[in-house]
PDB file of C-alpha atoms in Angstrom:
ATOM      1  CA  MET A 124     228.053  26.082 135.851  1.00 59.00           C
ATOM      2  CA  ALA A 125     227.119  25.142 132.332  1.00 64.00           C
ATOM      3  CA  GLN A 126     229.975  27.212 130.965  1.00 70.00           C
ATOM      4  CA  ASP A 127     232.455  25.571 133.351  1.00 73.00           C
ATOM      5  CA  LEU A 128     231.297  22.103 132.285  1.00 68.00           C
ATOM      6  CA  THR A 129     231.800  23.043 128.665  1.00 77.00           C
ATOM      7  CA  LEU A 130     235.326  24.315 129.287  1.00 75.00           C
ATOM      8  CA  ASP A 131     236.196  21.217 131.337  1.00 75.00           C
ATOM      9  CA  LEU A 132     234.959  18.938 128.566  1.00 71.00           C
ATOM     10  CA  GLU A 133     236.980  20.830 125.963  1.00 79.00           C
ATOM     11  CA  GLU A 134     240.142  20.481 128.050  1.00 78.00           C
ATOM     12  CA  LEU A 135     239.545  16.792 128.732  1.00 73.00           C
ATOM     13  CA  HIS A 136     238.998  16.111 125.022  1.00 76.00           C
ATOM     14  CA  HIS A 137     242.278  17.951 124.292  1.00 74.00           C
ATOM     15  CA  LEU A 138     244.153  15.894 126.882  1.00 78.00           C
ATOM     16  CA  HIS A 139     242.583  12.715 125.536  1.00 72.00           C
ATOM     17  CA  SER A 140     243.832  13.570 122.055  1.00 80.00           C
ATOM     18  CA  ILE A 141     247.455  13.924 123.176  1.00 80.00           C
ATOM     19  CA  ALA A 142     247.584  11.172 125.808  1.00 76.00           C
ATOM     20  CA  LYS A 143     249.421   8.000 124.904  1.00 77.00           C
ATOM     21  CA  ARG A 144     249.348   5.625 127.865  1.00 80.00           C
ATOM     22  CA  PRO A 145     246.321   3.264 128.020  1.00 80.00           C
ATOM     23  CA  ARG A 146     245.554   3.911 131.683  1.00 80.00           C
ATOM     24  CA  THR A 147     245.608   7.658 131.132  1.00 78.00           C
ATOM     25  CA  LEU A 148     243.319   7.344 128.116  1.00 77.00           C
ATOM     26  CA  SER A 149     240.887   5.174 130.113  1.00 80.00           C
ATOM     27  CA  LEU A 150     240.742   7.649 132.999  1.00 82.00           C
ATOM     28  CA  LEU A 151     240.180  10.572 130.649  1.00 78.00           C
ATOM     29  CA  SER A 152     237.429   8.712 128.746  1.00 81.00           C
ATOM     30  CA  SER A 153     235.626   7.861 131.991  1.00 82.00           C
ATOM     31  CA  GLU A 154     235.757  11.467 133.182  1.00 83.00           C
ATOM     32  CA  ILE A 155     234.551  12.734 129.814  1.00 80.00           C
ATOM     33  CA  ARG A 156     231.516  10.416 130.012  1.00 84.00           C
ATOM     34  CA  ASN A 157     230.707  11.599 133.542  1.00 82.00           C
ATOM     35  CA  LEU A 158     230.864  15.262 132.571  1.00 77.00           C
ATOM     36  CA  GLU A 159     228.806  14.691 129.433  1.00 81.00           C
ATOM     37  CA  LYS A 160     226.086  13.017 131.543  1.00 82.00           C
ATOM     38  CA  ILE A 161     226.098  15.897 134.032  1.00 80.00           C
ATOM     39  CA  SER A 162     225.882  18.384 131.170  1.00 76.00           C
ATOM     40  CA  SER A 163     223.001  16.468 129.575  1.00 78.00           C
ATOM     41  CA  ASP A 164     221.045  16.341 132.853  1.00 76.00           C
ATOM     42  CA  ALA A 165     221.562  20.053 133.373  1.00 73.00           C
ATOM     43  CA  ASN A 166     220.269  20.871 129.897  1.00 72.00           C
ATOM     44  CA  ALA A 167     217.200  18.672 130.442  1.00 69.00           C
ATOM     45  CA  ALA A 168     216.422  20.463 133.708  1.00 68.00           C
ATOM     46  CA  ARG A 169     216.525  23.816 131.929  1.00 68.00           C
ATOM     47  CA  ALA A 170     214.154  22.663 129.151  1.00 61.00           C
ATOM     48  CA  PRO A 171     210.767  24.420 129.337  1.00 63.00           C
ATOM     49  CA  GLN A 172     208.000  22.243 130.695  1.00 62.00           C
ATOM     50  CA  ILE A 173     204.913  21.941 128.476  1.00 66.00           C
ATOM     51  CA  PRO A 174     201.865  22.683 130.613  1.00 64.00           C
ATOM     52  CA  THR A 175     199.182  20.000 130.814  1.00 63.00           C
ATOM     53  CA  PRO A 176     196.043  21.075 128.984  1.00 59.00           C
ATOM     54  CA  ILE A 177     193.224  21.995 131.337  1.00 56.00           C
ATOM     55  CA  SER A 178     189.717  20.980 130.383  1.00 53.00           C
ATOM     56  CA  THR A 179     187.321  23.900 130.410  1.00 51.00           C
ATOM     57  CA  GLY A 180     184.256  21.657 130.303  1.00 53.00           C
ATOM     58  CA  ALA A 181     183.065  23.296 127.106  1.00 52.00           C
ATOM     59  CA  LYS A 182     180.849  21.057 124.985  1.00 58.00           C
ATOM     60  CA  VAL A 183     181.300  20.744 121.243  1.00 54.00           C
ATOM     61  CA  SER A 184     178.079  21.345 119.391  1.00 56.00           C
ATOM     62  CA  PRO A 185     176.893  18.252 117.498  1.00 61.00           C
ATOM     63  CA  SER A 186     176.670  18.364 113.740  1.00 56.00           C
ATOM     64  CA  PRO A 187     173.206  19.402 112.557  1.00 69.00           C
ATOM     65  CA  ALA A 188     170.944  16.530 111.488  1.00 83.00           C
ATOM     66  CA  LEU A 189     170.717  16.043 107.741  1.00 87.00           C
ATOM     67  CA  ASN A 190     167.414  16.603 106.006  1.00 93.00           C
ATOM     68  CA  TYR A 191     166.222  14.097 103.407  1.00 93.00           C
ATOM     69  CA  SER A 192     163.602  14.237 100.674  1.00 92.00           C
ATOM     70  CA  THR A 193     161.739  10.927 100.515  1.00 91.00           C
ATOM     71  CA  LEU A 194     161.651   9.232  97.109  1.00 88.00           C
ATOM     72  CA  ALA A 195     158.019   8.175  97.065  1.00 75.00           C
ATOM     73  CA  SER A 196     157.900   7.108  93.419  1.00 81.00           C
ATOM     74  CA  PHE A 197     160.134   4.523  91.795  1.00 88.00           C
ATOM     75  CA  SER A 198     159.767   1.517  89.550  1.00 93.00           C
ATOM     76  CA  TRP A 199     160.568  -2.096  90.301  1.00 95.00           C
ATOM     77  CA  ASP A 200     160.558  -5.553  88.801  1.00 95.00           C
ATOM     78  CA  GLN A 201     161.495  -9.044  89.933  1.00 95.00           C
ATOM     79  CA  ASP A 202     162.426 -12.574  89.075  1.00 94.00           C
ATOM     80  CA  GLY A 203     162.311 -15.665  91.234  1.00 92.00           C
ATOM     81  CA  ASP A 204     165.432 -14.721  93.189  1.00 96.00           C
ATOM     82  CA  LYS A 205     165.653 -10.927  93.263  1.00 96.00           C
ATOM     83  CA  VAL A 206     163.723  -7.680  93.371  1.00 96.00           C
ATOM     84  CA  LYS A 207     165.210  -4.642  91.605  1.00 96.00           C
ATOM     85  CA  ILE A 208     164.159  -1.096  92.481  1.00 96.00           C
ATOM     86  CA  TYR A 209     164.993   1.628  89.949  1.00 96.00           C
ATOM     87  CA  VAL A 210     165.580   5.168  91.237  1.00 94.00           C
ATOM     88  CA  LEU A 211     165.694   7.623  88.327  1.00 93.00           C
ATOM     89  CA  MET A 212     168.016  10.456  89.339  1.00 92.00           C
ATOM     90  CA  GLU A 213     171.102  12.078  87.838  1.00 91.00           C
ATOM     91  CA  GLY A 214     174.227  13.165  89.697  1.00 92.00           C
ATOM     92  CA  ILE A 215     174.441  10.284  92.198  1.00 94.00           C
ATOM     93  CA  ASP A 216     177.907   9.758  93.686  1.00 94.00           C
ATOM     94  CA  GLU A 217     178.407   6.105  94.691  1.00 93.00           C
ATOM     95  CA  ASN A 218     180.845   7.265  97.385  1.00 94.00           C
ATOM     96  CA  LYS A 219     178.090   9.325  99.011  1.00 94.00           C
ATOM     97  CA  ILE A 220     175.537   6.536  99.384  1.00 95.00           C
ATOM     98  CA  GLU A 221     174.624   5.126 102.788  1.00 95.00           C
ATOM     99  CA  SER A 222     172.686   1.860 102.729  1.00 95.00           C
ATOM    100  CA  GLU A 223     171.245  -0.390 105.431  1.00 96.00           C
ATOM    101  CA  PHE A 224     169.588  -3.716 104.669  1.00 97.00           C
ATOM    102  CA  LYS A 225     167.712  -5.824 107.219  1.00 96.00           C
ATOM    103  CA  SER A 226     165.708  -9.034 106.855  1.00 96.00           C
ATOM    104  CA  MET A 227     162.401  -7.164 106.418  1.00 96.00           C
ATOM    105  CA  SER A 228     163.440  -3.613 105.503  1.00 96.00           C
ATOM    106  CA  PHE A 229     165.948  -1.408 103.714  1.00 96.00           C
ATOM    107  CA  ASP A 230     167.047   2.227 103.904  1.00 96.00           C
ATOM    108  CA  VAL A 231     169.203   3.821 101.182  1.00 95.00           C
ATOM    109  CA  LYS A 232     170.347   7.446 101.520  1.00 95.00           C
ATOM    110  CA  PHE A 233     171.745   9.490  98.625  1.00 95.00           C
ATOM    111  CA  HIS A 234     173.823  12.434  99.852  1.00 95.00           C
ATOM    112  CA  ASP A 235     174.610  15.671  98.040  1.00 94.00           C
ATOM    113  CA  VAL A 236     172.755  14.969  94.798  1.00 94.00           C
ATOM    114  CA  GLN A 237     172.752  18.364  93.126  1.00 91.00           C
ATOM    115  CA  GLY A 238     172.843  19.943  96.587  1.00 92.00           C
ATOM    116  CA  LYS A 239     170.100  17.802  98.158  1.00 93.00           C
ATOM    117  CA  ASN A 240     169.834  14.571 100.158  1.00 95.00           C
ATOM    118  CA  TYR A 241     167.355  11.860  99.160  1.00 95.00           C
ATOM    119  CA  ARG A 242     166.116   8.713 100.845  1.00 94.00           C
ATOM    120  CA  CYS A 243     164.522   5.528  99.526  1.00 94.00           C
ATOM    121  CA  ALA A 244     163.272   3.241 102.298  1.00 94.00           C
ATOM    122  CA  ILE A 245     160.644   0.619 103.071  1.00 93.00           C
ATOM    123  CA  SER A 246     160.159  -0.160 106.756  1.00 94.00           C
ATOM    124  CA  LYS A 247     158.411  -3.498 106.216  1.00 95.00           C
ATOM    125  CA  LEU A 248     158.865  -5.479 103.019  1.00 96.00           C
ATOM    126  CA  HIS A 249     156.463  -7.979 101.504  1.00 94.00           C
ATOM    127  CA  LYS A 250     158.756 -10.874 102.450  1.00 95.00           C
ATOM    128  CA  GLU A 251     162.204 -11.497 103.917  1.00 96.00           C
ATOM    129  CA  ILE A 252     165.459 -10.690 102.099  1.00 97.00           C
ATOM    130  CA  VAL A 253     169.132 -11.672 102.571  1.00 96.00           C
ATOM    131  CA  PRO A 254     170.774  -8.406 103.804  1.00 96.00           C
ATOM    132  CA  GLU A 255     174.403  -9.366 103.112  1.00 96.00           C
ATOM    133  CA  LYS A 256     173.631 -10.089  99.454  1.00 96.00           C
ATOM    134  CA  CYS A 257     171.711  -6.876  98.738  1.00 97.00           C
ATOM    135  CA  LYS A 258     173.466  -3.969  97.027  1.00 96.00           C
ATOM    136  CA  VAL A 259     173.148  -0.573  95.320  1.00 96.00           C
ATOM    137  CA  LEU A 260     174.481  -0.066  91.793  1.00 95.00           C
ATOM    138  CA  VAL A 261     174.930   3.444  90.354  1.00 95.00           C
ATOM    139  CA  LYS A 262     174.363   4.152  86.669  1.00 93.00           C
ATOM    140  CA  PRO A 263     174.735   7.523  84.875  1.00 90.00           C
ATOM    141  CA  LYS A 264     171.053   8.441  85.241  1.00 91.00           C
ATOM    142  CA  ARG A 265     169.754   6.062  87.896  1.00 93.00           C
ATOM    143  CA  ALA A 266     170.509   3.836  90.856  1.00 95.00           C
ATOM    144  CA  ILE A 267     169.466   0.193  91.077  1.00 96.00           C
ATOM    145  CA  ILE A 268     168.721  -1.278  94.502  1.00 96.00           C
ATOM    146  CA  THR A 269     168.878  -5.077  94.359  1.00 97.00           C
ATOM    147  CA  LEU A 270     167.100  -7.073  97.074  1.00 97.00           C
ATOM    148  CA  VAL A 271     167.884 -10.787  97.200  1.00 97.00           C
ATOM    149  CA  LYS A 272     164.868 -12.837  98.284  1.00 96.00           C
ATOM    150  CA  ALA A 273     165.300 -15.168 101.250  1.00 96.00           C
ATOM    151  CA  SER A 274     162.999 -17.657  99.508  1.00 95.00           C
ATOM    152  CA  LYS A 275     162.133 -17.942  95.848  1.00 93.00           C
ATOM    153  CA  GLY A 276     158.712 -16.839  94.708  1.00 92.00           C
ATOM    154  CA  ASN A 277     156.642 -13.995  93.326  1.00 93.00           C
ATOM    155  CA  TRP A 278     156.007 -10.845  95.350  1.00 94.00           C
ATOM    156  CA  LEU A 279     152.582  -9.228  94.953  1.00 91.00           C
ATOM    157  CA  ASP A 280     153.899  -5.942  96.314  1.00 92.00           C
ATOM    158  CA  LEU A 281     157.035  -4.399  97.830  1.00 93.00           C
ATOM    159  CA  HIS A 282     155.203  -3.504 101.037  1.00 92.00           C
ATOM    160  CA  PHE A 283     153.949  -5.995 103.577  1.00 91.00           C
ATOM    161  CA  LYS A 284     150.169  -6.355 103.598  1.00 83.00           C
ATOM    162  CA  GLU A 285     147.943  -8.339 105.899  1.00 73.00           C
ATOM    163  CA  ASP A 286     145.864 -10.976 104.163  1.00 61.00           C
ATOM    164  CA  LYS A 287     142.398  -9.688 105.020  1.00 55.00           C
ATOM    165  CA  LEU A 288     140.681 -12.657 103.379  1.00 53.00           C
ATOM    166  CA  LYS A 289     142.483 -15.166 105.599  1.00 55.00           C
ATOM    167  CA  PRO A 290     140.171 -16.099 108.486  1.00 51.00           C
ATOM    168  CA  ASN A 291     141.575 -15.984 111.997  1.00 52.00           C
ATOM    169  CA  LEU A 292     141.148 -19.573 113.158  1.00 48.00           C
ATOM    170  CA  ASP A 293     142.856 -19.296 116.536  1.00 50.00           C
ATOM    171  CA  LYS A 294     142.439 -22.532 118.458  1.00 45.00           C
ATOM    172  CA  GLU A 295     141.359 -20.619 121.545  1.00 50.00           C
ATOM    173  CA  LYS A 296     138.587 -18.804 119.632  1.00 53.00           C
ATOM    174  CA  ASP A 297     135.409 -19.853 117.922  1.00 56.00           C
ATOM    175  CA  PRO A 298     136.327 -20.815 114.317  1.00 55.00           C
ATOM    176  CA  MET A 299     133.151 -19.063 113.128  1.00 58.00           C
ATOM    177  CA  ALA A 300     134.509 -15.765 114.489  1.00 62.00           C
ATOM    178  CA  GLY A 301     137.298 -15.826 111.897  1.00 61.00           C
ATOM    179  CA  ILE A 302     134.831 -16.483 109.091  1.00 65.00           C
ATOM    180  CA  MET A 303     132.607 -13.647 110.261  1.00 67.00           C
ATOM    181  CA  ASP A 304     135.651 -11.309 110.287  1.00 69.00           C
ATOM    182  CA  MET A 305     136.393 -12.311 106.709  1.00 69.00           C
ATOM    183  CA  MET A 306     132.802 -11.643 105.665  1.00 67.00           C
ATOM    184  CA  LYS A 307     133.011  -8.230 107.302  1.00 72.00           C
ATOM    185  CA  ASN A 308     136.127  -7.356 105.270  1.00 69.00           C
ATOM    186  CA  MET A 309     134.467  -8.608 102.068  1.00 69.00           C
ATOM    187  CA  TYR A 310     131.382  -6.517 102.868  1.00 68.00           C
ATOM    188  CA  GLU A 311     133.440  -3.349 103.483  1.00 70.00           C
ATOM    189  CA  GLU A 312     135.428  -3.736 100.250  1.00 67.00           C
ATOM    190  CA  GLY A 313     132.728  -5.163  97.978  1.00 67.00           C
ATOM    191  CA  ASP A 314     130.330  -3.477  95.556  1.00 72.00           C
ATOM    192  CA  ASP A 315     126.591  -3.008  96.185  1.00 74.00           C
ATOM    193  CA  GLU A 316     125.667  -6.457  94.832  1.00 76.00           C
ATOM    194  CA  MET A 317     128.335  -8.106  97.015  1.00 72.00           C
ATOM    195  CA  LYS A 318     127.088  -6.224 100.068  1.00 72.00           C
ATOM    196  CA  LYS A 319     123.498  -7.371  99.446  1.00 76.00           C
ATOM    197  CA  THR A 320     124.582 -10.985  99.031  1.00 77.00           C
ATOM    198  CA  ILE A 321     126.764 -10.956 102.166  1.00 73.00           C
ATOM    199  CA  ALA A 322     124.077  -9.172 104.206  1.00 76.00           C
ATOM    200  CA  LYS A 323     121.513 -11.849 103.238  1.00 75.00           C
ATOM    201  CA  ALA A 324     123.953 -14.688 104.072  1.00 73.00           C
ATOM    202  CA  TRP A 325     124.744 -13.026 107.362  1.00 67.00           C
ATOM    203  CA  THR A 326     121.063 -12.598 108.244  1.00 72.00           C
ATOM    204  CA  ASP A 327     120.304 -16.217 107.330  1.00 69.00           C
ATOM    205  CA  ALA A 328     123.188 -17.417 109.480  1.00 63.00           C
ATOM    206  CA  ARG A 329     122.019 -15.397 112.481  1.00 63.00           C
ATOM    207  CA  SER A 330     118.430 -16.590 112.098  1.00 62.00           C
ATOM    208  CA  GLY A 331     119.527 -20.230 111.866  1.00 58.00           C
ATOM    209  CA  LYS A 332     118.462 -20.786 108.257  1.00 53.00           C
ATOM    210  CA  THR A 333     122.016 -21.817 107.387  1.00 52.00           C
ATOM    211  CA  ALA A 334     124.927 -22.905 109.529  1.00 49.00           C
ATOM    212  CA  ASP A 335     127.524 -21.913 106.945  1.00 52.00           C
ATOM    213  CA  PRO A 336     127.360 -18.248 105.888  1.00 52.00           C
ATOM    214  CA  LEU A 337     129.885 -18.939 103.098  1.00 52.00           C
ATOM    215  CA  GLY A 338     128.013 -21.915 101.674  1.00 53.00           C
ATOM    216  CA  SER A 339     127.056 -20.038  98.525  1.00 51.00           C
ATOM    217  CA  TYR A 340     130.773 -19.274  97.790  1.00 48.00           C
ATOM    218  CA  ARG A 341     132.075 -22.840  97.971  1.00 49.00           C
TER     219      ARG A 341
END
């Protein structure tokens, strides 16, 4: 059938080339279009059908988790607005750094540094920072992690620390309980002379000799 269509088209094209009257040309053109459409449909029907992929249900193994060496030692300094952390290490590629800054923490990962992965992170900072303003700058022999302080001031440490000397004066508790907790912390961290002094003040307070165990420190 395909061969017949081809021969018919060839003959119609030949007739169209020698025809002169407009009506004859129009009829030949219409017939040529019809045969060309039939030929095109026939060719499409013969085209091989691409089979739909069938899922086998096989699971792709996840990429193995990366191992990191924690950078426990680094130097840092500060001014009123920023804290800068200096990581001394050669071979850092700025395109292979992954950083995450949050209001009270940061996590910076250095990938493929001389074949190893390193991590510098603090889970709870001394005070809040502004995450969107923090950054990591790479120098030839070090990386500088800049933390922008949420409020100006001096940091005593990078890590958050509870103020053990601050008495817990909860309104629902006895105010003296907070003072006694503070004395306990001072006793545990003090030298022998401090312990003797606090023990005496504590004993006097319990025996009623003094109502204020911290009177001698005011």
